[in-house]
Coordinates of C-alpha atoms in Angstrom, one line a residue:
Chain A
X1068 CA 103.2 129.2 53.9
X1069 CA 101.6 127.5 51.2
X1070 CA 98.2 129.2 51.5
X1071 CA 94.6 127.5 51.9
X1072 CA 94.7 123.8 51.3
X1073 CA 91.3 121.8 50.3
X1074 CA 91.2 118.1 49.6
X1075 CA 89.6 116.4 47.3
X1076 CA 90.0 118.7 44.4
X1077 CA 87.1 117.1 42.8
X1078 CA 84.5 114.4 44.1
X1079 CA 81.8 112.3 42.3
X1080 CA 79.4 110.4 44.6
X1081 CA 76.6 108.6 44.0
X1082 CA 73.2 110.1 45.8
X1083 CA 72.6 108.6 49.6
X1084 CA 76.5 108.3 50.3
X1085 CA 78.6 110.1 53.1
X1086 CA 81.3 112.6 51.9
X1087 CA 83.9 114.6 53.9
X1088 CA 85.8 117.2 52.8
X1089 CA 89.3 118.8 54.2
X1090 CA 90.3 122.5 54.6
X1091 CA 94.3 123.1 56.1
X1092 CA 94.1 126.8 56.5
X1093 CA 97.0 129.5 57.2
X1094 CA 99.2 127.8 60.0
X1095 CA 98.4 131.0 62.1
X1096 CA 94.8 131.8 61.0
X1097 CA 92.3 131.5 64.0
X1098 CA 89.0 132.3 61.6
X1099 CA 88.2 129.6 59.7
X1100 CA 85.0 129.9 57.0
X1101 CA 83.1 127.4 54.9
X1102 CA 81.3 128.8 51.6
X1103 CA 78.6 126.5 49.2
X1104 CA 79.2 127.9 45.3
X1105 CA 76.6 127.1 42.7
X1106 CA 77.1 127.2 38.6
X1107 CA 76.7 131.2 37.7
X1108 CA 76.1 132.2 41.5
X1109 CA 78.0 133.8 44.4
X1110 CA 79.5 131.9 47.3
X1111 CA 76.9 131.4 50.1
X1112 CA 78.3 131.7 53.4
X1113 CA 77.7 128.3 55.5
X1114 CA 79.6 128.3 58.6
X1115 CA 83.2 129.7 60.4
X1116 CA 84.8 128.8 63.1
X1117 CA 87.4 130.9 65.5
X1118 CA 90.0 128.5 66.9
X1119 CA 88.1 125.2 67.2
X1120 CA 84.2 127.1 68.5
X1121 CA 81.8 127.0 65.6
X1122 CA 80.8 130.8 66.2
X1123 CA 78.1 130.9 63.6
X1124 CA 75.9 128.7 61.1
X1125 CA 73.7 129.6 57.8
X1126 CA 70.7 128.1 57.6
X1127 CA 71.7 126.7 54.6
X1128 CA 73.3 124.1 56.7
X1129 CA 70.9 121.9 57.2
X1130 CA 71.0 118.8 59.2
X1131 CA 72.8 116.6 57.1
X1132 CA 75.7 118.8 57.0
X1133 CA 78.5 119.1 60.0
X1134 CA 81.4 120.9 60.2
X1135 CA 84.0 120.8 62.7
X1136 CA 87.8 121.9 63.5
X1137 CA 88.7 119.9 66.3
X1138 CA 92.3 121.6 67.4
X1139 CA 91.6 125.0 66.0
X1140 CA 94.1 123.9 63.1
X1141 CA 92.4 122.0 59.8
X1142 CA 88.4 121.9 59.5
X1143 CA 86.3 119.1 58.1
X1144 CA 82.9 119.2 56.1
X1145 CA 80.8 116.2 56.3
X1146 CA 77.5 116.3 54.2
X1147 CA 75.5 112.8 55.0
X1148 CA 72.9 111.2 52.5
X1149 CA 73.8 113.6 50.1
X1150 CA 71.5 114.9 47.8
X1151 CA 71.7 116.0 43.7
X1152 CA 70.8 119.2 45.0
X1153 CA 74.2 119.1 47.3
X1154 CA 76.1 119.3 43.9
X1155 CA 78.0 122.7 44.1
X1156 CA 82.0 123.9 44.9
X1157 CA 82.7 124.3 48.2
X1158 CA 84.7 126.8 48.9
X1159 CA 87.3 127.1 52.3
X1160 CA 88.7 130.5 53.6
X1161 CA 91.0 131.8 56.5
X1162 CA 91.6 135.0 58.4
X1163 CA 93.3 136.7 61.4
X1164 CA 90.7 137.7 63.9
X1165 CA 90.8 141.1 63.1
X1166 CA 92.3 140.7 60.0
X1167 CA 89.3 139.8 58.3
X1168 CA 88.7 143.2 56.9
X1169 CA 91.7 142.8 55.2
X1170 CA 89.6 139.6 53.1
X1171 CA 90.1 136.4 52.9
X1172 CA 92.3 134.2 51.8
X1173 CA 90.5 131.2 50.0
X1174 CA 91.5 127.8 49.4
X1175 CA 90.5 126.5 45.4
X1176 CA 88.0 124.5 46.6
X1177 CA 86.6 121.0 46.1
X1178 CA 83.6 120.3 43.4
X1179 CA 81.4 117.8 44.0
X1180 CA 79.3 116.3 41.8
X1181 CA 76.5 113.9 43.2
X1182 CA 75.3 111.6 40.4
Chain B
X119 CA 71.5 142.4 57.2
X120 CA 73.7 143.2 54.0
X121 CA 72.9 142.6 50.5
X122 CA 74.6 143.2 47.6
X123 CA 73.3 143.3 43.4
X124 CA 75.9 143.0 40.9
X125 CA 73.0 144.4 37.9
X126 CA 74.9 142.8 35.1
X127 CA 75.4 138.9 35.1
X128 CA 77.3 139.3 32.1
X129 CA 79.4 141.9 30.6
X130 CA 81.1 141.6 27.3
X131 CA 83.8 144.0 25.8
X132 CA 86.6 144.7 23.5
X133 CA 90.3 144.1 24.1
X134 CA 91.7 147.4 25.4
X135 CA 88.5 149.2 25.7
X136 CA 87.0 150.3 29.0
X137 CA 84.8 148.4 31.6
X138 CA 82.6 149.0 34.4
X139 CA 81.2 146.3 36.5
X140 CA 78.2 147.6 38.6
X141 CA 77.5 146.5 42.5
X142 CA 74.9 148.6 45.0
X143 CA 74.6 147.1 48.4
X144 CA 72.2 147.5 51.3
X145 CA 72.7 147.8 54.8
X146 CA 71.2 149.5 57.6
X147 CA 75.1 150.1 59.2
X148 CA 78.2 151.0 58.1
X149 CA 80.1 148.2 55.7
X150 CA 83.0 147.5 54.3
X151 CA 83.2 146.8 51.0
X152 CA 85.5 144.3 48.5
X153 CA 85.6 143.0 45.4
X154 CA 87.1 139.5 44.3
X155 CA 88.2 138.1 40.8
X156 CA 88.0 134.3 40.3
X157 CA 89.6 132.6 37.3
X158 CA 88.5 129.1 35.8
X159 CA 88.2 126.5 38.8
X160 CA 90.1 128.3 40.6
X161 CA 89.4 129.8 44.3
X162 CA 88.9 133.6 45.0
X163 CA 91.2 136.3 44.7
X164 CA 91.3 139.9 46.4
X165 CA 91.3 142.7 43.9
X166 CA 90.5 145.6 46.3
X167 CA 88.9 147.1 49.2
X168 CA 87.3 150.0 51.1
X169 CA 87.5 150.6 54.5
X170 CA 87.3 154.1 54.9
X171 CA 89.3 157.2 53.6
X172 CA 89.4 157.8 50.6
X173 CA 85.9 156.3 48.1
X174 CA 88.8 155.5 45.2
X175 CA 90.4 152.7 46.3
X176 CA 93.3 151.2 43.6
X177 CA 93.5 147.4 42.8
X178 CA 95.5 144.5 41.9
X179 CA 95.7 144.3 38.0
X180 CA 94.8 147.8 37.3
X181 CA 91.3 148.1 38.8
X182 CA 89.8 150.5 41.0
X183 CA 86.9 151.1 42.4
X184 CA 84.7 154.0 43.8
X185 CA 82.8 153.9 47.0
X186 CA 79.5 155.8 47.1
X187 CA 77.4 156.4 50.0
X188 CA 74.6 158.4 48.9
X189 CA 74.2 155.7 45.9
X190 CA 75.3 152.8 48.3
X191 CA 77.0 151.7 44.9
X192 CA 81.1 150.6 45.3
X193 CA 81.6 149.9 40.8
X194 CA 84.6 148.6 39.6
X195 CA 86.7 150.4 36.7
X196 CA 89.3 149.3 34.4
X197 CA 90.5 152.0 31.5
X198 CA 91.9 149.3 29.2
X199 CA 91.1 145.4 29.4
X200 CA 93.3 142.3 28.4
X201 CA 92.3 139.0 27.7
X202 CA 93.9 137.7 30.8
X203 CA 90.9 139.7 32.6
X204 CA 88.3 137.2 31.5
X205 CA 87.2 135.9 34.6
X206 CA 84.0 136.2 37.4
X207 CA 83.9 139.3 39.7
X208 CA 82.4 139.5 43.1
X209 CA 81.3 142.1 44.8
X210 CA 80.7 141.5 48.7
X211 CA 80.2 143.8 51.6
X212 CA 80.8 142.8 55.4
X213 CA 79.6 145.1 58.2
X214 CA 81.9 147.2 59.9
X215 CA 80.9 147.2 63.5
X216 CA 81.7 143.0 63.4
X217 CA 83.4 141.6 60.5
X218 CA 81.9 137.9 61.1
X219 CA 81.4 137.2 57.6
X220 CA 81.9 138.5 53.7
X221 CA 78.7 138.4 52.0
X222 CA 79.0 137.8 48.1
X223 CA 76.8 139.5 44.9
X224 CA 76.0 136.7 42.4
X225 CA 78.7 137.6 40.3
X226 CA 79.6 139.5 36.8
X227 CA 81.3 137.4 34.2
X228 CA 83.7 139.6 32.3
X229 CA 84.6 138.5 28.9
X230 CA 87.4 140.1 26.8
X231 CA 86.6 140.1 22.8
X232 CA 89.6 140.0 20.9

């Protein structure tokens, strides 16, 4: 078990450009979370999923921005004609239904930078 | 909904000497209650929880915290700091009828003078 995965580490992209970003949780974590970090603030919850259902979605997601774990294993964060103001480390997270109490275990998260 | 206020954005202290880092929550049910440490680019790491039982919960690293109802405060408490403590602290609560999500304070930076 080598823990929560997230690729890229780092991305630069230029404003108006797709990027997707990659989370490989525990192998046997069902609860799968997605967390938006900004310079000098606390993570901001954004979306998690249980198995592959999306259960619940922040309004800070807006329409631009889809998430989506298609076997209930790895997740995937697309943000579309992204924005300056999209520029923050996202943060990736996994759990044992039930275990959640127990916290999180977080992956090191991708930056990116939109230039 | 749940809230938390970590009151100091910054804290600076001495190597060796004591530190408190303060968090007060709101919620109109029961929580549960954590705090995490994250180190330079790095993800975030558990340093403790409360549940229930006992309000002085121990820590990874030496911390400890104490859970407070009547205050809805849960502060963290280290008797003697080391450099290697530098980092950002994050208090978050979760509701405990439904532990959906963590919600996170904005964060205390914690930075050890030699």
């Amino acid at each position: 078990d080598t823990g929560v995965s997230q690729d890229p580490r780092h991305k630069i992209t230029k404003r108006g450009q797709n990027v997707t970003f990659r989370c490989d949780p525990i192998s046997e974590h069902n609860r799968l979370y997605w967390y938006r970090q900004t310079l000098g603030q606390g993570p901001e919850f954004l979306t998690y999923f249980q198995n592959e259902a999306q259960l619940e979605k922040s309004r800070l997601l807006s329409d631009r921005f889809s998430a989506e774990r298609p076997k209930g294993s790895f997740s995937t964060l697309e943000i579309q004609r992204t924005e300056q103001g999209d520029s923050a480390m996202y943060l990736c997270a996994s759990s044992l239904l039930g275990q959640g109490l127990y916290g999180y275990t977080f992956g090191s998260g991708t930056r990116l930078t939109v230039v | 909904a749940q809230s938390v206020t970590q009151l100091d954005s910054q804290v600076p202290v001495f190597e060796e000497a004591p530190v408190e880092l303060r968090c007060n929550y709101s919620s109109s049910v029961s929580v549960y209650l954590f705090w995490y440490v994250q180190y330079p680019n790095q993800g975030l790491q558990l340093l403790l929880k409360y549940l229930s039982g006992s309000t002085l919960v121990k820590g990874i690293n030496g911390f400890e915290a104490e859970f407070n109802k009547s205050q809805t405060s849960f502060h963290l408490r280290k008797p003697s700091v080391h450099i290697s403590d530098t980092a950002e602290y994050f208090c978050a609560v979760t509701p405990g009828s439904s532990a959906s999500k963590i919600i996170f304070g904005s964060g205390t930076r914690l930075s050890i003078r030699p």
